[in-house]
PDB file of C-alpha atoms in Angstrom:
ATOM      1  CA  UNK A   7       4.321   8.853   1.405  1.00 30.00           C
ATOM      2  CA  UNK A   8       2.677   6.921   4.204  1.00 35.00           C
ATOM      3  CA  UNK A   9       2.395   9.003   7.341  1.00 42.00           C
ATOM      4  CA  UNK A  10       1.510   6.204   9.720  1.00 54.00           C
ATOM      5  CA  UNK A  11       3.740   3.189  10.169  1.00 52.00           C
ATOM      6  CA  UNK A  12       4.567   0.364  12.524  1.00 45.00           C
ATOM      7  CA  UNK A  13       7.986  -0.661  13.818  1.00 47.00           C
ATOM      8  CA  UNK A  14       7.462  -4.449  13.643  1.00 50.00           C
ATOM      9  CA  UNK A  15       5.311  -6.463  11.267  1.00 83.00           C
ATOM     10  CA  UNK A  16       5.045  -9.445  13.667  1.00 90.00           C
ATOM     11  CA  UNK A  17       5.129  -9.647  17.448  1.00 93.00           C
ATOM     12  CA  UNK A  18       5.134 -12.961  19.293  1.00 94.00           C
ATOM     13  CA  UNK A  19       4.424 -13.057  23.039  1.00 95.00           C
ATOM     14  CA  UNK A  20       3.696 -15.686  25.643  1.00 96.00           C
ATOM     15  CA  UNK A  21       0.172 -16.053  26.894  1.00 96.00           C
ATOM     16  CA  UNK A  22      -0.218 -14.047  30.065  1.00 96.00           C
ATOM     17  CA  UNK A  23       2.578 -11.610  29.256  1.00 96.00           C
ATOM     18  CA  UNK A  24       2.045  -7.967  28.397  1.00 96.00           C
ATOM     19  CA  UNK A  25       2.255  -6.846  24.767  1.00 96.00           C
ATOM     20  CA  UNK A  26       3.377  -3.505  23.427  1.00 96.00           C
ATOM     21  CA  UNK A  27       2.685  -2.537  19.832  1.00 95.00           C
ATOM     22  CA  UNK A  28       4.286   0.622  18.518  1.00 93.00           C
ATOM     23  CA  UNK A  29       3.360   3.100  15.842  1.00 93.00           C
ATOM     24  CA  UNK A  30       5.107   6.158  14.414  1.00 91.00           C
ATOM     25  CA  UNK A  31       3.323   8.979  12.683  1.00 86.00           C
ATOM     26  CA  UNK A  32       4.750  11.866  10.730  1.00 76.00           C
ATOM     27  CA  UNK A  33       1.894  14.380  10.473  1.00 86.00           C
ATOM     28  CA  UNK A  34       2.169  16.786  13.379  1.00 87.00           C
ATOM     29  CA  UNK A  35      -1.273  18.165  12.496  1.00 87.00           C
ATOM     30  CA  UNK A  36      -2.942  14.878  13.441  1.00 89.00           C
ATOM     31  CA  UNK A  37      -4.999  15.318  16.571  1.00 90.00           C
ATOM     32  CA  UNK A  38      -6.921  12.065  16.873  1.00 92.00           C
ATOM     33  CA  UNK A  39      -5.557   8.530  16.934  1.00 94.00           C
ATOM     34  CA  UNK A  40      -7.199   5.138  17.003  1.00 95.00           C
ATOM     35  CA  UNK A  41      -6.133   1.547  17.479  1.00 96.00           C
ATOM     36  CA  UNK A  42      -7.978  -1.196  15.629  1.00 96.00           C
ATOM     37  CA  UNK A  43      -7.855  -4.980  15.904  1.00 97.00           C
ATOM     38  CA  UNK A  44      -8.546  -7.154  12.876  1.00 95.00           C
ATOM     39  CA  UNK A  45      -9.118 -10.877  13.227  1.00 94.00           C
ATOM     40  CA  UNK A  46      -9.029 -13.233  10.284  1.00 91.00           C
ATOM     41  CA  UNK A  47     -12.143 -12.949   8.153  1.00 89.00           C
ATOM     42  CA  UNK A  48     -13.403  -9.858   9.939  1.00 93.00           C
ATOM     43  CA  UNK A  49     -13.255  -6.125   9.521  1.00 95.00           C
ATOM     44  CA  UNK A  50     -11.178  -3.842  11.770  1.00 95.00           C
ATOM     45  CA  UNK A  51     -12.657  -3.526  15.230  1.00 95.00           C
ATOM     46  CA  UNK A  52     -12.261  -0.367  17.311  1.00 95.00           C
ATOM     47  CA  UNK A  53     -10.188  -0.882  20.453  1.00 96.00           C
ATOM     48  CA  UNK A  54      -9.347   2.521  21.900  1.00 97.00           C
ATOM     49  CA  UNK A  55      -8.776   6.091  20.799  1.00 96.00           C
ATOM     50  CA  UNK A  56      -6.914   9.112  22.108  1.00 96.00           C
ATOM     51  CA  UNK A  57      -6.925  12.802  21.327  1.00 94.00           C
ATOM     52  CA  UNK A  58      -3.819  14.916  21.104  1.00 93.00           C
ATOM     53  CA  UNK A  59      -4.610  16.781  24.327  1.00 94.00           C
ATOM     54  CA  UNK A  60      -3.986  13.542  26.228  1.00 96.00           C
ATOM     55  CA  UNK A  61      -0.863  11.444  26.834  1.00 97.00           C
ATOM     56  CA  UNK A  62      -2.482   8.281  28.086  1.00 98.00           C
ATOM     57  CA  UNK A  63      -5.816   6.574  28.029  1.00 98.00           C
ATOM     58  CA  UNK A  64      -6.825   3.275  29.563  1.00 97.00           C
ATOM     59  CA  UNK A  65      -9.480   0.779  28.667  1.00 95.00           C
ATOM     60  CA  UNK A  66     -10.180  -2.756  29.690  1.00 93.00           C
ATOM     61  CA  UNK A  67      -6.732  -4.475  29.599  1.00 96.00           C
ATOM     62  CA  UNK A  68      -5.511  -1.947  27.045  1.00 98.00           C
ATOM     63  CA  UNK A  69      -3.645   1.331  27.387  1.00 98.00           C
ATOM     64  CA  UNK A  70      -2.745   3.768  24.644  1.00 98.00           C
ATOM     65  CA  UNK A  71       0.188   6.127  25.082  1.00 98.00           C
ATOM     66  CA  UNK A  72       0.795   9.169  22.924  1.00 97.00           C
ATOM     67  CA  UNK A  73       4.140  10.947  22.769  1.00 96.00           C
ATOM     68  CA  UNK A  74       3.681  14.010  20.596  1.00 93.00           C
ATOM     69  CA  UNK A  75       7.295  15.082  20.962  1.00 93.00           C
ATOM     70  CA  UNK A  76       8.550  12.079  19.012  1.00 93.00           C
ATOM     71  CA  UNK A  77       5.270  11.382  17.201  1.00 93.00           C
ATOM     72  CA  UNK A  78       4.893   7.962  18.693  1.00 94.00           C
ATOM     73  CA  UNK A  79       1.832   5.958  19.629  1.00 95.00           C
ATOM     74  CA  UNK A  80       1.755   2.659  21.460  1.00 97.00           C
ATOM     75  CA  UNK A  81      -0.814   0.082  22.463  1.00 97.00           C
ATOM     76  CA  UNK A  82      -0.233  -1.950  25.591  1.00 98.00           C
ATOM     77  CA  UNK A  83      -2.241  -5.122  26.148  1.00 98.00           C
ATOM     78  CA  UNK A  84      -2.083  -6.570  29.645  1.00 97.00           C
ATOM     79  CA  UNK A  85      -2.087 -10.319  30.316  1.00 97.00           C
ATOM     80  CA  UNK A  86      -2.485 -11.329  26.698  1.00 97.00           C
ATOM     81  CA  UNK A  87      -4.917 -14.099  25.882  1.00 96.00           C
ATOM     82  CA  UNK A  88      -5.260 -16.361  22.841  1.00 95.00           C
ATOM     83  CA  UNK A  89      -8.151 -14.195  21.664  1.00 95.00           C
ATOM     84  CA  UNK A  90      -5.778 -11.260  21.345  1.00 97.00           C
ATOM     85  CA  UNK A  91      -4.123 -12.866  18.329  1.00 96.00           C
ATOM     86  CA  UNK A  92      -4.874 -10.535  15.436  1.00 96.00           C
ATOM     87  CA  UNK A  93      -3.468  -7.750  13.300  1.00 95.00           C
ATOM     88  CA  UNK A  94      -3.404  -4.397  15.054  1.00 96.00           C
ATOM     89  CA  UNK A  95      -3.567  -1.100  13.144  1.00 91.00           C
ATOM     90  CA  UNK A  96      -2.989   2.414  14.279  1.00 94.00           C
ATOM     91  CA  UNK A  97      -4.743   5.222  12.455  1.00 92.00           C
ATOM     92  CA  UNK A  98      -4.678   9.013  12.521  1.00 91.00           C
ATOM     93  CA  UNK A  99      -7.049  11.637  11.223  1.00 87.00           C
ATOM     94  CA  UNK A 100      -4.299  13.832   9.756  1.00 74.00           C
ATOM     95  CA  UNK A 101      -6.417  16.872  10.583  1.00 55.00           C
ATOM     96  CA  UNK A 102      -7.522  17.045   6.977  1.00 56.00           C
ATOM     97  CA  UNK A 103     -11.291  17.260   6.950  1.00 55.00           C
ATOM     98  CA  UNK A 104     -13.907  14.535   6.579  1.00 54.00           C
ATOM     99  CA  UNK A 105     -11.697  12.263   4.550  1.00 63.00           C
ATOM    100  CA  UNK A 106     -11.511   9.369   6.920  1.00 70.00           C
ATOM    101  CA  UNK A 107      -8.389   8.035   8.556  1.00 83.00           C
ATOM    102  CA  UNK A 108      -4.850   7.190   7.471  1.00 86.00           C
ATOM    103  CA  UNK A 109      -3.846   3.661   8.461  1.00 88.00           C
ATOM    104  CA  UNK A 110      -0.558   1.897   9.035  1.00 84.00           C
ATOM    105  CA  UNK A 111       0.179  -1.520   7.574  1.00 82.00           C
ATOM    106  CA  UNK A 112      -0.478  -3.370  10.808  1.00 89.00           C
ATOM    107  CA  UNK A 113       1.350  -5.575  13.300  1.00 92.00           C
ATOM    108  CA  UNK A 114       0.483  -9.251  13.542  1.00 93.00           C
ATOM    109  CA  UNK A 115       0.323 -10.213  17.218  1.00 96.00           C
ATOM    110  CA  UNK A 116       0.858 -13.933  17.862  1.00 95.00           C
ATOM    111  CA  UNK A 117       0.143 -15.395  21.284  1.00 95.00           C
ATOM    112  CA  UNK A 118       2.280 -18.406  22.183  1.00 93.00           C
ATOM    113  CA  UNK A 119       0.672 -20.939  24.589  1.00 88.00           C
TER     114      UNK A 119
ATOM    115  CA  UNK B   5     -23.138  -7.845  15.181  1.00 53.00           C
ATOM    116  CA  UNK B   6     -20.880  -5.006  14.135  1.00 62.00           C
ATOM    117  CA  UNK B   7     -23.554  -2.431  13.384  1.00 94.00           C
ATOM    118  CA  UNK B   8     -22.299  -2.293   9.809  1.00 97.00           C
ATOM    119  CA  UNK B   9     -23.449  -5.089   7.522  1.00 97.00           C
ATOM    120  CA  UNK B  10     -21.897  -5.859   4.161  1.00 98.00           C
ATOM    121  CA  UNK B  11     -23.155  -8.221   1.450  1.00 98.00           C
ATOM    122  CA  UNK B  12     -22.082 -10.379  -0.156  1.00 98.00           C
ATOM    123  CA  UNK B  13     -19.230 -11.711   2.006  1.00 97.00           C
ATOM    124  CA  UNK B  14     -17.514 -13.242  -0.998  1.00 97.00           C
ATOM    125  CA  UNK B  15     -17.764 -12.395  -4.696  1.00 97.00           C
ATOM    126  CA  UNK B  16     -16.056 -13.879  -7.724  1.00 96.00           C
ATOM    127  CA  UNK B  17     -16.549 -12.059 -10.979  1.00 94.00           C
ATOM    128  CA  UNK B  18     -15.121 -11.979 -14.463  1.00 91.00           C
ATOM    129  CA  UNK B  19     -13.638  -8.868 -15.968  1.00 89.00           C
ATOM    130  CA  UNK B  20     -16.715  -8.243 -18.107  1.00 89.00           C
ATOM    131  CA  UNK B  21     -19.258  -8.651 -15.319  1.00 89.00           C
ATOM    132  CA  UNK B  22     -21.206  -5.970 -13.492  1.00 94.00           C
ATOM    133  CA  UNK B  23     -21.849  -6.436  -9.797  1.00 96.00           C
ATOM    134  CA  UNK B  24     -22.643  -4.339  -6.753  1.00 97.00           C
ATOM    135  CA  UNK B  25     -21.498  -4.406  -3.155  1.00 98.00           C
ATOM    136  CA  UNK B  26     -23.953  -3.365  -0.498  1.00 98.00           C
ATOM    137  CA  UNK B  27     -23.424  -1.815   2.911  1.00 98.00           C
ATOM    138  CA  UNK B  28     -25.940  -0.928   5.587  1.00 98.00           C
ATOM    139  CA  UNK B  29     -25.243   0.757   8.913  1.00 97.00           C
ATOM    140  CA  UNK B  30     -27.532   0.547  11.933  1.00 95.00           C
ATOM    141  CA  UNK B  31     -25.696   3.083  14.082  1.00 95.00           C
ATOM    142  CA  UNK B  32     -27.394   6.315  13.093  1.00 94.00           C
ATOM    143  CA  UNK B  33     -24.148   7.706  11.703  1.00 93.00           C
ATOM    144  CA  UNK B  34     -24.087  10.396   9.031  1.00 89.00           C
ATOM    145  CA  UNK B  35     -20.864   9.500   7.190  1.00 91.00           C
ATOM    146  CA  UNK B  36     -20.035   6.336   5.267  1.00 93.00           C
ATOM    147  CA  UNK B  37     -16.852   5.112   3.610  1.00 93.00           C
ATOM    148  CA  UNK B  38     -15.473   2.562   1.197  1.00 95.00           C
ATOM    149  CA  UNK B  39     -11.951   1.282   1.855  1.00 94.00           C
ATOM    150  CA  UNK B  40      -9.874  -1.213  -0.108  1.00 95.00           C
ATOM    151  CA  UNK B  41      -7.636  -3.635   1.778  1.00 94.00           C
ATOM    152  CA  UNK B  42      -4.956  -5.454  -0.213  1.00 91.00           C
ATOM    153  CA  UNK B  43      -2.355  -7.839   1.124  1.00 83.00           C
ATOM    154  CA  UNK B  44       0.648  -6.153   2.735  1.00 73.00           C
ATOM    155  CA  UNK B  45      -0.723  -2.649   2.115  1.00 81.00           C
ATOM    156  CA  UNK B  46      -2.440  -0.175   4.407  1.00 85.00           C
ATOM    157  CA  UNK B  47      -6.152   0.374   4.069  1.00 90.00           C
ATOM    158  CA  UNK B  48      -6.808   2.678   1.133  1.00 90.00           C
ATOM    159  CA  UNK B  49      -9.648   5.170   1.289  1.00 90.00           C
ATOM    160  CA  UNK B  50     -11.786   5.081  -1.843  1.00 92.00           C
ATOM    161  CA  UNK B  51     -14.905   7.142  -1.198  1.00 92.00           C
ATOM    162  CA  UNK B  52     -16.466   9.202   1.572  1.00 90.00           C
ATOM    163  CA  UNK B  53     -20.075  10.273   1.856  1.00 91.00           C
ATOM    164  CA  UNK B  54     -21.165  12.757   4.489  1.00 86.00           C
ATOM    165  CA  UNK B  55     -24.872  13.515   4.840  1.00 78.00           C
ATOM    166  CA  UNK B  56     -25.388  11.525   1.629  1.00 77.00           C
ATOM    167  CA  UNK B  57     -23.077  13.779  -0.396  1.00 81.00           C
ATOM    168  CA  UNK B  58     -19.756  12.584  -1.734  1.00 81.00           C
ATOM    169  CA  UNK B  59     -16.942  14.572  -0.157  1.00 76.00           C
ATOM    170  CA  UNK B  60     -13.928  12.553  -1.232  1.00 72.00           C
ATOM    171  CA  UNK B  61     -13.080  10.614  -4.362  1.00 73.00           C
ATOM    172  CA  UNK B  62      -9.549   9.474  -3.864  1.00 69.00           C
ATOM    173  CA  UNK B  63      -8.567   9.168  -7.544  1.00 85.00           C
ATOM    174  CA  UNK B  64     -10.378   5.883  -7.818  1.00 92.00           C
ATOM    175  CA  UNK B  65     -10.785   4.452 -11.343  1.00 94.00           C
ATOM    176  CA  UNK B  66     -14.186   5.009 -12.911  1.00 93.00           C
ATOM    177  CA  UNK B  67     -14.832   1.262 -12.997  1.00 95.00           C
ATOM    178  CA  UNK B  68     -15.778   1.749  -9.324  1.00 96.00           C
ATOM    179  CA  UNK B  69     -18.952   3.776  -8.886  1.00 95.00           C
ATOM    180  CA  UNK B  70     -20.386   4.552  -5.447  1.00 95.00           C
ATOM    181  CA  UNK B  71     -23.984   5.300  -4.609  1.00 95.00           C
ATOM    182  CA  UNK B  72     -25.430   6.560  -1.341  1.00 95.00           C
ATOM    183  CA  UNK B  73     -29.249   6.704  -1.525  1.00 94.00           C
ATOM    184  CA  UNK B  74     -29.632   7.591   2.173  1.00 93.00           C
ATOM    185  CA  UNK B  75     -27.546   7.875   5.313  1.00 91.00           C
ATOM    186  CA  UNK B  76     -27.914   4.175   6.144  1.00 95.00           C
ATOM    187  CA  UNK B  77     -27.061   2.582   2.808  1.00 97.00           C
ATOM    188  CA  UNK B  78     -24.009   2.624   0.589  1.00 97.00           C
ATOM    189  CA  UNK B  79     -23.320   0.738  -2.625  1.00 98.00           C
ATOM    190  CA  UNK B  80     -20.239   0.173  -4.715  1.00 98.00           C
ATOM    191  CA  UNK B  81     -21.041  -0.646  -8.327  1.00 97.00           C
ATOM    192  CA  UNK B  82     -18.373  -2.600 -10.156  1.00 97.00           C
ATOM    193  CA  UNK B  83     -17.861  -3.015 -13.897  1.00 94.00           C
ATOM    194  CA  UNK B  84     -15.036  -4.164 -16.170  1.00 94.00           C
ATOM    195  CA  UNK B  85     -12.718  -4.763 -13.241  1.00 94.00           C
ATOM    196  CA  UNK B  86      -9.123  -5.931 -13.482  1.00 95.00           C
ATOM    197  CA  UNK B  87      -7.464  -8.817 -11.628  1.00 94.00           C
ATOM    198  CA  UNK B  88      -5.498  -6.311  -9.529  1.00 93.00           C
ATOM    199  CA  UNK B  89      -8.822  -5.100  -8.136  1.00 96.00           C
ATOM    200  CA  UNK B  90      -9.079  -8.349  -6.176  1.00 96.00           C
ATOM    201  CA  UNK B  91      -9.073  -7.343  -2.524  1.00 96.00           C
ATOM    202  CA  UNK B  92     -11.170  -7.026   0.606  1.00 97.00           C
ATOM    203  CA  UNK B  93     -13.580  -4.096   0.303  1.00 98.00           C
ATOM    204  CA  UNK B  94     -14.548  -2.609   3.619  1.00 97.00           C
ATOM    205  CA  UNK B  95     -17.420  -0.308   4.388  1.00 97.00           C
ATOM    206  CA  UNK B  96     -17.355   1.934   7.448  1.00 95.00           C
ATOM    207  CA  UNK B  97     -19.472   4.597   9.089  1.00 94.00           C
ATOM    208  CA  UNK B  98     -18.798   7.369  11.582  1.00 92.00           C
ATOM    209  CA  UNK B  99     -20.664   9.984  13.531  1.00 88.00           C
ATOM    210  CA  UNK B 100     -18.802  13.110  12.489  1.00 76.00           C
ATOM    211  CA  UNK B 101     -16.771  12.325   9.408  1.00 68.00           C
ATOM    212  CA  UNK B 102     -13.970  10.554  11.228  1.00 65.00           C
ATOM    213  CA  UNK B 103     -12.197  13.563  12.662  1.00 74.00           C
ATOM    214  CA  UNK B 104     -12.927  12.979  16.342  1.00 81.00           C
ATOM    215  CA  UNK B 105     -14.868   9.738  16.491  1.00 85.00           C
ATOM    216  CA  UNK B 106     -13.893   6.259  15.336  1.00 90.00           C
ATOM    217  CA  UNK B 107     -14.952   4.604  12.134  1.00 92.00           C
ATOM    218  CA  UNK B 108     -16.976   1.431  12.568  1.00 95.00           C
ATOM    219  CA  UNK B 109     -16.263  -1.228   9.966  1.00 96.00           C
ATOM    220  CA  UNK B 110     -18.218  -4.053   8.471  1.00 97.00           C
ATOM    221  CA  UNK B 111     -16.642  -7.452   7.865  1.00 97.00           C
ATOM    222  CA  UNK B 112     -15.997  -6.697   4.227  1.00 97.00           C
ATOM    223  CA  UNK B 113     -16.601  -8.295   0.856  1.00 98.00           C
ATOM    224  CA  UNK B 114     -13.780 -10.516  -0.393  1.00 97.00           C
ATOM    225  CA  UNK B 115     -13.669  -9.807  -4.137  1.00 97.00           C
ATOM    226  CA  UNK B 116     -11.853 -11.994  -6.629  1.00 96.00           C
ATOM    227  CA  UNK B 117     -11.634 -10.875 -10.245  1.00 95.00           C
ATOM    228  CA  UNK B 118     -10.842 -13.640 -12.698  1.00 93.00           C
TER     229      UNK B 118
END
């Protein structure tokens, strides 16, 4: 079955608020995780990644948290803007060789004005 | 500019047609991928090429045939497709086969099979 999943298919937040998108994974052998953003009519765009030897990594307005104990990954977006509206995917490498990544179904983030 | 360019952006074809999707990456990566994205489903890996050799064929029907003539170009040849093959086909590239570096995606080809 699918080893990467998302808790909520749709998340609606007010502009300016912080957003948190969650992801659960089941493969304990996974050691590399990525968050992607996909806007309508475009391909997935890399946001931030994290390796399993880290618990937290920050980028510009985004933070990824990794909890290996409960196999949970989250993406925090600070001060959300209208341009943050998109579908967000988490992905893991599953530690299985050069066979790409395993993706979740995605969470649709909607920014309310 | 994503660094990965796919053509055409949209394609409508009949079930008896033969067409090809093209992908070109300008990032100097040595691995390239085809993914299929259908509504309400996770991205599905179809093919992986590393150093121009196919390393993964994820039980994809033979009506899809990939070709990788060099590390910068990837094709997906299509023939006698079915309506359920309608989807967004995404090409991606990576530096080290995707195990410790991100995949970079193109904007996809929206395929409709009539």
